[in-house]
Amino acid sequence: MSDTTPNNSVTLTDNRTGKSFDMPILDGTSGPSVIDIRKLYSESGCFTYDPGFTSTGSCDSSITYIDGDKGILRHRGYSIEDLATKSDYMDTCYLLLNGELPNKDQSKEFKQTITYHTMLHEQMMNFYRGFRRDSHPMAIMVGVVGALSAFYHDSTDIRDPNQRLIASHRLIAKMPTIAAYAYKYAIGQPFVYPKNDLSFAENFLHMTFSVPCEDYKASPALVRAMDRIFILHADHEQNASTSTVRLAGSSGANPFACIAAGIASLWGPAHGGANEAVLSMLQQIGHKDNIPKYIERAKDKNDPFRLMGFGHRVYKNYDPRAAVMRESCHEVLEELGINDPLLELAMELERVALSDPYFAEKKLFPNVDFYSGIILRAMNFPTSMFTVLFALARTVGWVAQWKEMIEDPHHKIGRPRQLFLGHEEREFIPVEKR
Ligand code: ACO
């Protein structure tokens, strides 16, 4: 925990015993204060109960700040809007990892370091070949990223700062190669090696869309859009996948295994899988005329249908990433000369939902995934790759958060407790008497 000085406290009283307990309140630099309950169990004999962690801060961090009510997202103090429009993904990675934006020399050196780690151990190609051709690329990602720890033994000692740094660079650098190979494997095309004279985003597009038999040049508009999508997904505080990475890492597991755990968590439709789900939903809705019917279904408690890409655990206002993504979406479609009826449908759905009192009362706004699927589709990515791209971009956030935790001298293994509602001790009954 940081040196935040307690300047206030709350008093909890156990009505059963009449005993009171003073719990310090810790203030951060921004955002809600926290009640420090670390001594609660030893003093009161009670745990706190917060399934879904809706009121629980699991760590202190200096990386990303979100104000969900105001729709603010900042990395190391810089707004996501500034980073998305004035910076690039590599400099954003540097910022997340090191706390400051790089100067020109630092930026050049960092880009070079990442570039020189993009190749995969050749033996890993055989690993890919073990998968079925129709495997979901996220299944391949979880497996291959976890397997990195079997290939890069010289960067798995988490106590060595240099090995931690090399593992961080390797993960950021190899993720595009791993993602592109997952795609190539599924469509039966040869793996395309990374090219060192290309930028991070362009190199990824090259490995994904080029074939060895002809030249490929990604349009600058596509490269810019790809880079911006990466920036918008780079980190997002203590979300489900990041908390998974931290929890896995808290036991001392190696970083490759921890990031594989994060990828598994991201896969779910309530998290990173939402952009894939948005597109399926728009296709299911099919036409503007059907919007009212689906809005009614989303509002019906007895219907499992939800508006995918709407709502967020933290944002109770417009997700600032969604605003940038919406703008990018128009730019990309215009530059590529694509007239996608799904974009029209998405905008109409957004308009109808935002003017419906149900969504207003529950503060449900479009999140980053609402528009990202449409851009990715325009860029020719199959839906199954959407969450993979999210994982690729989020790797830097996971790595930065993992490093921050490991480098905190007070970090402990994460071990939540429970409210037990099962049987008390009972007598064992032999099988013939059950
Ligand atoms: N459509 C319709 N109703 C919704 C939606 C939605 N998309 N999201 C929330 N609600 C309703 C809930 O039914 C609930 O209503 P109630 O209070 O009457 O029970 C209320 O709004 C609060 O919703 P919760 O599920 O309690 O909110 P929570 O914070 O747990 O969930 C989540 C947030 C998972 C993102 C949810 O809004 C959702 O499932 N959205 C769709 C999936 C999605 O887009 N996920 C991407 C998240 S962003 C990301 O990971 C990058």
Short mmCIF file of C-alpha atoms and ligand atoms in Angstrom, two decimals:
data_model
loop_
_atom_site.label_atom_id
_atom_site.label_comp_id
_atom_site.label_asym_id
_atom_site.label_seq_id
_atom_site.Cartn_x
_atom_site.Cartn_y
_atom_site.Cartn_z
CA MET A 1 0.00 0.00 0.00
CA SER A 2 1.21 3.57 -0.66
CA ASP A 3 2.16 6.10 1.98
CA THR A 4 -1.22 7.81 1.78
CA THR A 5 -1.69 9.27 5.25
CA PRO A 6 -4.96 8.50 6.95
CA ASN A 7 -6.58 11.82 7.85
CA ASN A 8 -9.98 10.50 8.74
CA SER A 9 -11.77 7.35 9.71
CA VAL A 10 -15.15 5.65 9.87
CA THR A 11 -16.43 3.84 12.91
CA LEU A 12 -18.21 0.54 12.51
CA THR A 13 -20.27 -0.77 15.38
CA ASP A 14 -21.15 -4.44 15.78
CA ASN A 15 -24.69 -4.30 17.15
CA ARG A 16 -24.38 -7.86 18.47
CA THR A 17 -21.55 -7.00 20.88
CA GLY A 18 -21.69 -3.20 21.02
CA LYS A 19 -17.97 -3.08 20.08
CA SER A 20 -16.79 -0.30 17.75
CA PHE A 21 -13.93 -0.36 15.27
CA ASP A 22 -12.19 2.64 13.75
CA MET A 23 -11.23 2.15 10.12
CA PRO A 24 -8.94 4.76 8.53
CA ILE A 25 -10.03 6.53 5.35
CA LEU A 26 -7.27 6.85 2.76
CA ASP A 27 -7.38 9.58 0.12
CA GLY A 28 -6.01 9.14 -3.38
CA THR A 29 -4.87 11.98 -5.64
CA SER A 30 -8.24 11.83 -7.46
CA GLY A 31 -11.43 9.85 -7.15
CA PRO A 32 -13.29 8.33 -4.22
CA SER A 33 -11.42 7.74 -0.96
CA VAL A 34 -11.23 4.19 0.41
CA ILE A 35 -11.95 2.73 3.83
CA ASP A 36 -8.87 0.76 4.85
CA ILE A 37 -10.32 -2.48 6.23
CA ARG A 38 -7.09 -4.47 6.40
CA LYS A 39 -7.43 -4.86 10.16
CA LEU A 40 -11.19 -5.46 10.09
CA TYR A 41 -11.05 -9.26 10.39
CA SER A 42 -8.40 -9.35 13.11
CA GLU A 43 -10.32 -6.75 15.15
CA SER A 44 -13.96 -7.68 14.49
CA GLY A 45 -13.88 -11.31 13.33
CA CYS A 46 -15.94 -10.32 10.25
CA PHE A 47 -15.08 -10.18 6.57
CA THR A 48 -16.61 -7.71 4.15
CA TYR A 49 -19.02 -9.09 1.56
CA ASP A 50 -18.90 -7.62 -1.95
CA PRO A 51 -19.54 -10.13 -4.76
CA GLY A 52 -18.57 -8.59 -8.09
CA PHE A 53 -16.32 -6.13 -6.17
CA THR A 54 -18.70 -3.23 -6.80
CA SER A 55 -17.41 -1.32 -3.77
CA THR A 56 -13.95 -2.81 -3.36
CA GLY A 57 -10.58 -1.31 -4.23
CA SER A 58 -8.17 -4.21 -4.64
CA CYS A 59 -4.91 -2.26 -4.83
CA ASP A 60 -3.40 1.19 -5.10
CA SER A 61 -2.19 2.19 -8.54
CA SER A 62 -0.73 5.21 -10.35
CA ILE A 63 -1.37 4.07 -13.90
CA THR A 64 -4.95 4.74 -14.99
CA TYR A 65 -7.68 6.94 -13.59
CA ILE A 66 -11.36 6.70 -14.49
CA ASP A 67 -14.19 8.94 -13.38
CA GLY A 68 -17.18 6.95 -14.58
CA ASP A 69 -19.74 9.65 -13.78
CA LYS A 70 -17.94 12.32 -15.76
CA GLY A 71 -16.76 9.97 -18.53
CA ILE A 72 -13.06 10.62 -17.85
CA LEU A 73 -10.22 8.22 -18.67
CA ARG A 74 -6.61 9.24 -18.07
CA HIS A 75 -3.37 7.31 -18.34
CA ARG A 76 -0.65 8.68 -16.05
CA GLY A 77 -2.57 11.98 -16.04
CA TYR A 78 -3.03 12.31 -19.82
CA SER A 79 -6.56 12.20 -21.23
CA ILE A 80 -7.43 9.35 -23.58
CA GLU A 81 -8.65 11.90 -26.12
CA ASP A 82 -5.19 13.56 -26.20
CA LEU A 83 -3.36 10.25 -26.37
CA ALA A 84 -5.63 8.92 -29.14
CA THR A 85 -5.31 12.02 -31.30
CA LYS A 86 -1.82 13.37 -30.48
CA SER A 87 0.27 10.33 -29.59
CA ASP A 88 0.84 6.83 -30.98
CA TYR A 89 0.45 3.38 -29.47
CA MET A 90 4.17 2.82 -28.86
CA ASP A 91 4.54 6.10 -26.95
CA THR A 92 1.36 5.23 -25.00
CA CYS A 93 2.94 1.87 -24.11
CA TYR A 94 6.08 3.66 -22.94
CA LEU A 95 3.94 6.01 -20.85
CA LEU A 96 2.00 3.18 -19.23
CA LEU A 97 5.14 1.20 -18.43
CA ASN A 98 7.39 4.07 -17.32
CA GLY A 99 5.06 6.75 -16.00
CA GLU A 100 6.21 9.52 -18.40
CA LEU A 101 5.85 10.20 -22.11
CA PRO A 102 9.14 9.48 -23.90
CA ASN A 103 11.33 12.19 -25.42
CA LYS A 104 12.42 11.68 -29.05
CA ASP A 105 15.44 9.50 -28.21
CA GLN A 106 13.55 7.41 -25.67
CA SER A 107 10.71 6.93 -28.14
CA LYS A 108 13.09 5.81 -30.88
CA GLU A 109 14.93 3.43 -28.57
CA PHE A 110 11.70 1.92 -27.22
CA LYS A 111 10.30 1.36 -30.73
CA GLN A 112 13.56 -0.31 -31.73
CA THR A 113 13.52 -2.56 -28.65
CA ILE A 114 9.95 -3.68 -29.32
CA THR A 115 10.68 -4.19 -33.02
CA TYR A 116 13.59 -6.50 -32.23
CA HIS A 117 11.41 -8.77 -30.10
CA THR A 118 8.61 -9.37 -32.62
CA MET A 119 9.77 -12.74 -33.97
CA LEU A 120 8.53 -15.96 -32.39
CA HIS A 121 10.73 -18.94 -31.56
CA GLU A 122 10.54 -21.06 -34.74
CA GLN A 123 9.55 -24.13 -32.73
CA MET A 124 6.32 -22.34 -31.83
CA MET A 125 5.06 -22.85 -35.41
CA ASN A 126 4.69 -26.55 -34.54
CA PHE A 127 2.68 -25.56 -31.53
CA TYR A 128 0.18 -23.79 -33.82
CA ARG A 129 -0.05 -26.83 -36.04
CA GLY A 130 -1.38 -28.85 -33.09
CA PHE A 131 -4.62 -26.81 -33.12
CA ARG A 132 -7.67 -27.69 -35.21
CA ARG A 133 -8.03 -25.33 -38.17
CA ASP A 134 -11.45 -24.22 -36.92
CA SER A 135 -10.16 -23.26 -33.46
CA HIS A 136 -11.32 -19.88 -32.18
CA PRO A 137 -8.28 -17.56 -32.37
CA MET A 138 -8.81 -16.65 -28.69
CA ALA A 139 -8.36 -20.35 -27.82
CA ILE A 140 -5.08 -20.27 -29.73
CA MET A 141 -4.05 -17.03 -27.99
CA VAL A 142 -4.62 -18.43 -24.50
CA GLY A 143 -2.58 -21.53 -25.37
CA VAL A 144 0.26 -19.86 -27.26
CA VAL A 145 0.76 -16.97 -24.82
CA GLY A 146 0.81 -19.41 -21.88
CA ALA A 147 3.32 -21.51 -23.82
CA LEU A 148 5.73 -18.55 -24.16
CA SER A 149 6.93 -19.46 -20.67
CA ALA A 150 8.15 -22.78 -22.11
CA PHE A 151 10.16 -20.96 -24.79
CA TYR A 152 11.65 -17.94 -23.02
CA HIS A 153 13.17 -19.31 -19.82
CA ASP A 154 15.53 -16.37 -19.53
CA SER A 155 12.69 -13.97 -18.69
CA THR A 156 10.52 -15.87 -16.23
CA ASP A 157 12.34 -15.03 -12.97
CA ILE A 158 10.04 -12.35 -11.61
CA ARG A 159 12.53 -11.35 -8.87
CA ASP A 160 15.01 -10.10 -11.48
CA PRO A 161 14.09 -6.56 -12.70
CA ASN A 162 15.92 -7.08 -15.98
CA GLN A 163 14.04 -10.30 -16.71
CA ARG A 164 10.78 -8.54 -15.84
CA LEU A 165 11.61 -5.81 -18.32
CA ILE A 166 12.55 -8.26 -21.07
CA ALA A 167 9.36 -10.29 -20.46
CA SER A 168 7.32 -7.07 -20.69
CA HIS A 169 8.93 -6.09 -24.00
CA ARG A 170 8.57 -9.61 -25.36
CA LEU A 171 4.89 -9.78 -24.51
CA ILE A 172 4.08 -6.42 -26.12
CA ALA A 173 6.21 -7.20 -29.18
CA LYS A 174 5.16 -10.79 -29.81
CA MET A 175 1.44 -10.36 -29.29
CA PRO A 176 0.80 -9.00 -32.84
CA THR A 177 2.80 -11.88 -34.31
CA ILE A 178 0.88 -14.41 -32.20
CA ALA A 179 -2.46 -12.82 -33.13
CA ALA A 180 -1.67 -12.63 -36.86
CA TYR A 181 -0.49 -16.26 -36.87
CA ALA A 182 -3.71 -17.38 -35.17
CA TYR A 183 -5.59 -15.78 -38.06
CA LYS A 184 -3.29 -17.14 -40.77
CA TYR A 185 -3.53 -20.64 -39.34
CA ALA A 186 -7.35 -20.54 -39.34
CA ILE A 187 -7.54 -19.47 -43.01
CA GLY A 188 -4.84 -21.88 -44.17
CA GLN A 189 -2.34 -19.24 -45.32
CA PRO A 190 1.40 -19.28 -44.55
CA PHE A 191 2.66 -17.39 -41.51
CA VAL A 192 4.17 -14.05 -42.52
CA TYR A 193 7.27 -12.97 -40.58
CA PRO A 194 7.41 -9.51 -39.00
CA LYS A 195 9.21 -6.72 -40.89
CA ASN A 196 11.45 -4.41 -38.92
CA ASP A 197 11.01 -1.32 -41.09
CA LEU A 198 7.28 -1.12 -40.36
CA SER A 199 5.55 0.58 -37.44
CA PHE A 200 3.86 -1.57 -34.77
CA ALA A 201 0.37 -1.20 -36.29
CA GLU A 202 1.52 -1.50 -39.90
CA ASN A 203 3.57 -4.57 -39.09
CA PHE A 204 0.52 -6.22 -37.57
CA LEU A 205 -1.57 -5.46 -40.67
CA HIS A 206 1.27 -6.77 -42.84
CA MET A 207 1.51 -10.06 -40.92
CA THR A 208 -2.27 -10.44 -41.00
CA PHE A 209 -3.17 -9.48 -44.54
CA SER A 210 -0.10 -9.98 -46.74
CA VAL A 211 0.81 -13.19 -48.54
CA PRO A 212 4.33 -14.14 -49.62
CA CYS A 213 3.44 -14.12 -53.33
CA GLU A 214 2.65 -10.42 -53.68
CA ASP A 215 3.50 -7.02 -52.24
CA TYR A 216 1.24 -5.56 -49.60
CA LYS A 217 1.00 -1.95 -48.51
CA ALA A 218 -1.54 -1.01 -45.86
CA SER A 219 -3.20 2.34 -46.52
CA PRO A 220 -2.08 5.09 -44.11
CA ALA A 221 -5.74 5.51 -43.08
CA LEU A 222 -5.90 1.88 -41.99
CA VAL A 223 -2.60 2.08 -40.14
CA ARG A 224 -3.76 5.19 -38.28
CA ALA A 225 -7.10 3.60 -37.39
CA MET A 226 -5.39 0.40 -36.19
CA ASP A 227 -2.96 2.37 -34.04
CA ARG A 228 -5.83 4.40 -32.55
CA ILE A 229 -7.82 1.24 -31.75
CA PHE A 230 -4.74 -0.08 -29.93
CA ILE A 231 -4.42 3.17 -27.91
CA LEU A 232 -8.11 3.12 -26.95
CA HIS A 233 -7.79 -0.41 -25.55
CA ALA A 234 -4.35 -0.06 -23.93
CA ASP A 235 -5.40 -0.05 -20.27
CA HIS A 236 -8.52 0.35 -18.19
CA GLU A 237 -7.71 0.24 -14.50
CA GLN A 238 -8.75 -2.81 -12.43
CA ASN A 239 -11.23 -4.45 -14.85
CA ALA A 240 -11.91 -8.22 -14.81
CA SER A 241 -8.97 -9.28 -16.99
CA THR A 242 -6.49 -6.92 -15.31
CA SER A 243 -7.59 -8.08 -11.88
CA THR A 244 -7.19 -11.66 -13.15
CA VAL A 245 -3.62 -10.87 -14.24
CA ARG A 246 -2.87 -9.28 -10.87
CA LEU A 247 -4.40 -12.20 -8.94
CA ALA A 248 -2.52 -14.79 -11.01
CA GLY A 249 0.69 -12.78 -10.64
CA SER A 250 0.26 -12.29 -6.90
CA SER A 251 1.24 -15.93 -6.35
CA GLY A 252 4.56 -15.33 -8.13
CA ALA A 253 3.50 -17.01 -11.41
CA ASN A 254 5.57 -16.02 -14.44
CA PRO A 255 4.31 -13.10 -16.59
CA PHE A 256 3.50 -15.20 -19.66
CA ALA A 257 1.18 -17.44 -17.61
CA CYS A 258 -0.41 -14.37 -15.99
CA ILE A 259 -1.14 -12.69 -19.33
CA ALA A 260 -2.64 -15.96 -20.63
CA ALA A 261 -4.99 -15.85 -17.62
CA GLY A 262 -5.91 -12.25 -18.54
CA ILE A 263 -6.69 -13.31 -22.10
CA ALA A 264 -9.00 -16.06 -20.80
CA SER A 265 -10.89 -13.53 -18.69
CA LEU A 266 -11.13 -11.03 -21.54
CA TRP A 267 -12.72 -13.64 -23.80
CA GLY A 268 -16.15 -13.47 -22.10
CA PRO A 269 -19.02 -11.55 -23.78
CA ALA A 270 -19.49 -9.31 -20.73
CA HIS A 271 -15.90 -8.07 -21.22
CA GLY A 272 -13.73 -8.17 -24.36
CA GLY A 273 -16.07 -10.48 -26.24
CA ALA A 274 -18.65 -7.68 -26.42
CA ASN A 275 -17.42 -6.19 -29.73
CA GLU A 276 -17.97 -9.56 -31.39
CA ALA A 277 -21.40 -9.73 -29.73
CA VAL A 278 -22.31 -6.20 -30.93
CA LEU A 279 -21.89 -7.19 -34.53
CA SER A 280 -23.91 -10.39 -34.11
CA MET A 281 -26.60 -8.31 -32.40
CA LEU A 282 -26.70 -5.73 -35.22
CA GLN A 283 -26.94 -8.53 -37.76
CA GLN A 284 -29.72 -10.11 -35.73
CA ILE A 285 -31.64 -6.79 -35.57
CA GLY A 286 -31.13 -6.54 -39.33
CA HIS A 287 -33.19 -3.42 -40.06
CA LYS A 288 -34.05 -0.06 -38.44
CA ASP A 289 -37.70 -1.10 -38.31
CA ASN A 290 -36.84 -3.88 -35.87
CA ILE A 291 -35.07 -1.58 -33.37
CA PRO A 292 -38.13 -0.87 -31.17
CA LYS A 293 -38.77 -4.60 -30.79
CA TYR A 294 -35.20 -5.23 -29.63
CA ILE A 295 -35.21 -2.21 -27.32
CA GLU A 296 -38.32 -3.68 -25.66
CA ARG A 297 -36.57 -7.05 -25.36
CA ALA A 298 -33.49 -5.40 -23.76
CA LYS A 299 -35.77 -3.79 -21.17
CA ASP A 300 -37.67 -6.99 -20.38
CA LYS A 301 -36.31 -8.57 -17.18
CA ASN A 302 -37.53 -12.02 -18.30
CA ASP A 303 -35.70 -11.84 -21.61
CA PRO A 304 -31.94 -12.56 -21.52
CA PHE A 305 -31.39 -10.21 -24.50
CA ARG A 306 -29.25 -7.15 -23.66
CA LEU A 307 -28.02 -4.36 -25.83
CA MET A 308 -24.44 -5.43 -26.39
CA GLY A 309 -21.95 -2.55 -26.36
CA PHE A 310 -24.21 -0.68 -23.94
CA GLY A 311 -23.61 -0.21 -20.23
CA HIS A 312 -20.46 -0.36 -18.20
CA ARG A 313 -19.61 -1.22 -14.62
CA VAL A 314 -17.75 2.06 -14.16
CA TYR A 315 -18.98 4.51 -16.82
CA LYS A 316 -22.34 5.95 -15.95
CA ASN A 317 -21.85 8.47 -18.73
CA TYR A 318 -20.66 8.25 -22.34
CA ASP A 319 -17.52 6.05 -22.43
CA PRO A 320 -14.87 8.55 -23.67
CA ARG A 321 -13.31 5.78 -25.77
CA ALA A 322 -16.64 5.23 -27.51
CA ALA A 323 -16.72 8.91 -28.54
CA VAL A 324 -13.27 8.67 -30.19
CA MET A 325 -14.15 5.29 -31.70
CA ARG A 326 -17.38 6.67 -33.17
CA GLU A 327 -15.42 9.47 -34.86
CA SER A 328 -12.77 7.03 -36.14
CA CYS A 329 -15.49 4.78 -37.45
CA HIS A 330 -16.85 7.53 -39.70
CA GLU A 331 -13.34 8.50 -40.87
CA VAL A 332 -12.34 4.95 -41.75
CA LEU A 333 -15.54 4.13 -43.58
CA GLU A 334 -15.30 7.39 -45.51
CA GLU A 335 -11.63 6.91 -46.42
CA LEU A 336 -12.24 3.33 -47.50
CA GLY A 337 -15.35 4.35 -49.41
CA ILE A 338 -17.47 1.84 -47.53
CA ASN A 339 -21.15 2.40 -46.97
CA ASP A 340 -21.96 -0.06 -44.21
CA PRO A 341 -25.66 -0.35 -43.38
CA LEU A 342 -24.65 -1.74 -39.97
CA LEU A 343 -23.12 1.66 -39.08
CA GLU A 344 -26.41 3.37 -39.92
CA LEU A 345 -28.22 0.77 -37.87
CA ALA A 346 -25.81 1.22 -34.94
CA MET A 347 -26.28 5.01 -34.96
CA GLU A 348 -30.04 4.69 -35.06
CA LEU A 349 -29.97 2.10 -32.26
CA GLU A 350 -27.80 4.45 -30.18
CA ARG A 351 -30.20 7.34 -30.86
CA VAL A 352 -33.30 5.35 -29.93
CA ALA A 353 -31.71 3.85 -26.80
CA LEU A 354 -30.37 7.19 -25.55
CA SER A 355 -33.78 8.77 -25.84
CA ASP A 356 -35.47 5.91 -23.96
CA PRO A 357 -36.05 6.61 -20.23
CA TYR A 358 -34.99 3.03 -19.28
CA PHE A 359 -31.44 3.59 -20.55
CA ALA A 360 -31.31 7.15 -19.21
CA GLU A 361 -32.43 6.10 -15.71
CA LYS A 362 -29.97 3.23 -15.56
CA LYS A 363 -27.24 5.43 -17.05
CA LEU A 364 -26.58 3.00 -19.87
CA PHE A 365 -24.45 4.55 -22.63
CA PRO A 366 -22.50 3.05 -25.53
CA ASN A 367 -19.15 1.61 -24.44
CA VAL A 368 -15.92 1.29 -26.48
CA ASP A 369 -17.12 -1.92 -28.10
CA PHE A 370 -20.23 -0.44 -29.65
CA TYR A 371 -18.35 1.04 -32.62
CA SER A 372 -15.07 -0.92 -32.67
CA GLY A 373 -16.68 -3.95 -34.34
CA ILE A 374 -17.87 -1.86 -37.28
CA ILE A 375 -14.39 -0.41 -37.90
CA LEU A 376 -12.75 -3.80 -37.60
CA ARG A 377 -15.25 -5.27 -40.06
CA ALA A 378 -14.50 -2.45 -42.51
CA MET A 379 -10.82 -3.30 -42.12
CA ASN A 380 -11.60 -6.88 -43.17
CA PHE A 381 -11.08 -8.59 -39.82
CA PRO A 382 -13.39 -11.55 -39.23
CA THR A 383 -15.52 -11.22 -36.08
CA SER A 384 -13.59 -14.01 -34.36
CA MET A 385 -10.49 -11.74 -34.40
CA PHE A 386 -12.13 -8.79 -32.62
CA THR A 387 -11.39 -9.92 -29.08
CA VAL A 388 -7.92 -10.99 -30.18
CA LEU A 389 -7.18 -7.40 -31.20
CA PHE A 390 -8.44 -6.22 -27.84
CA ALA A 391 -6.09 -8.68 -26.10
CA LEU A 392 -3.19 -7.54 -28.25
CA ALA A 393 -3.77 -3.89 -27.35
CA ARG A 394 -4.50 -4.55 -23.66
CA THR A 395 -1.29 -6.55 -23.15
CA VAL A 396 0.63 -3.39 -22.27
CA GLY A 397 -1.95 -2.50 -19.61
CA TRP A 398 -1.80 -5.98 -18.11
CA VAL A 399 1.99 -5.91 -18.13
CA ALA A 400 2.19 -2.42 -16.60
CA GLN A 401 -0.27 -3.39 -13.84
CA TRP A 402 1.52 -6.68 -13.21
CA LYS A 403 4.90 -4.87 -12.94
CA GLU A 404 3.45 -2.25 -10.62
CA MET A 405 2.18 -5.01 -8.32
CA ILE A 406 5.41 -7.05 -8.35
CA GLU A 407 7.48 -3.91 -7.71
CA ASP A 408 5.36 -2.95 -4.69
CA PRO A 409 7.41 -4.23 -1.71
CA HIS A 410 4.19 -4.75 0.28
CA HIS A 411 2.38 -6.90 -2.26
CA LYS A 412 0.78 -10.09 -0.98
CA ILE A 413 -0.85 -13.09 -2.59
CA GLY A 414 -4.47 -12.20 -3.43
CA ARG A 415 -6.75 -14.41 -1.37
CA PRO A 416 -10.38 -13.31 -0.99
CA ARG A 417 -12.60 -14.96 1.63
CA GLN A 418 -16.26 -16.00 1.51
CA LEU A 419 -19.60 -16.11 3.24
CA PHE A 420 -20.12 -19.86 3.66
CA LEU A 421 -23.69 -21.05 3.07
CA GLY A 422 -23.12 -24.80 2.65
CA HIS A 423 -23.64 -27.73 5.01
CA GLU A 424 -22.18 -27.80 8.45
CA GLU A 425 -20.23 -30.94 9.34
CA ARG A 426 -22.27 -34.10 8.68
CA GLU A 427 -21.79 -37.78 9.01
CA PHE A 428 -20.35 -39.70 6.06
CA ILE A 429 -22.84 -42.25 4.64
CA PRO A 430 -21.39 -45.34 2.95
CA VAL A 431 -22.44 -45.62 -0.75
CA GLU A 432 -24.73 -48.64 -0.18
CA LYS A 433 -26.78 -46.64 2.32
CA ARG A 434 -27.22 -43.46 0.22
N1 ACO B 1 -28.95 -3.79 -21.97
C1 ACO B 1 -30.06 -3.74 -21.19
N2 ACO B 1 -30.03 -3.58 -19.86
C2 ACO B 1 -28.83 -3.46 -19.28
C3 ACO B 1 -27.64 -3.49 -20.01
C4 ACO B 1 -27.72 -3.66 -21.41
N3 ACO B 1 -26.62 -3.70 -22.15
N4 ACO B 1 -26.58 -3.36 -19.17
C5 ACO B 1 -27.10 -3.23 -17.94
N5 ACO B 1 -28.45 -3.29 -18.00
C6 ACO B 1 -29.38 -3.15 -16.86
C7 ACO B 1 -29.41 -4.40 -16.02
O1 ACO B 1 -30.43 -5.29 -16.42
C8 ACO B 1 -29.62 -3.84 -14.63
O2 ACO B 1 -30.99 -3.57 -14.48
P1 ACO B 1 -31.67 -3.70 -13.01
O3 ACO B 1 -31.00 -2.69 -12.12
O4 ACO B 1 -33.11 -3.39 -13.27
O5 ACO B 1 -31.43 -5.10 -12.56
C9 ACO B 1 -28.91 -2.50 -14.64
O6 ACO B 1 -28.86 -2.11 -16.03
C10 ACO B 1 -27.49 -2.56 -14.09
O7 ACO B 1 -26.79 -3.57 -14.81
P2 ACO B 1 -25.76 -4.58 -14.15
O8 ACO B 1 -25.69 -5.81 -14.99
O9 ACO B 1 -26.07 -4.75 -12.69
O10 ACO B 1 -24.43 -3.75 -14.28
P3 ACO B 1 -22.99 -4.31 -14.21
O11 ACO B 1 -22.13 -3.19 -13.81
O12 ACO B 1 -22.93 -5.55 -13.37
O13 ACO B 1 -22.70 -4.77 -15.72
C11 ACO B 1 -21.98 -4.82 -17.96
C12 ACO B 1 -21.97 -4.06 -16.61
C13 ACO B 1 -21.55 -6.29 -17.74
C14 ACO B 1 -20.98 -4.18 -18.92
C15 ACO B 1 -23.41 -4.76 -18.54
O14 ACO B 1 -23.80 -3.41 -18.74
C16 ACO B 1 -23.55 -5.55 -19.86
O15 ACO B 1 -23.74 -6.76 -19.81
N6 ACO B 1 -23.43 -4.85 -21.03
C17 ACO B 1 -23.47 -5.53 -22.30
C18 ACO B 1 -22.13 -6.20 -22.57
C19 ACO B 1 -21.03 -5.22 -22.92
O16 ACO B 1 -21.21 -4.33 -23.75
N7 ACO B 1 -19.84 -5.42 -22.31
C20 ACO B 1 -18.67 -4.59 -22.60
C21 ACO B 1 -18.21 -3.88 -21.37
S1 ACO B 1 -16.92 -2.77 -21.82
C22 ACO B 1 -15.55 -3.72 -21.95
O17 ACO B 1 -15.38 -4.75 -21.38
C23 ACO B 1 -14.53 -3.17 -22.83
#
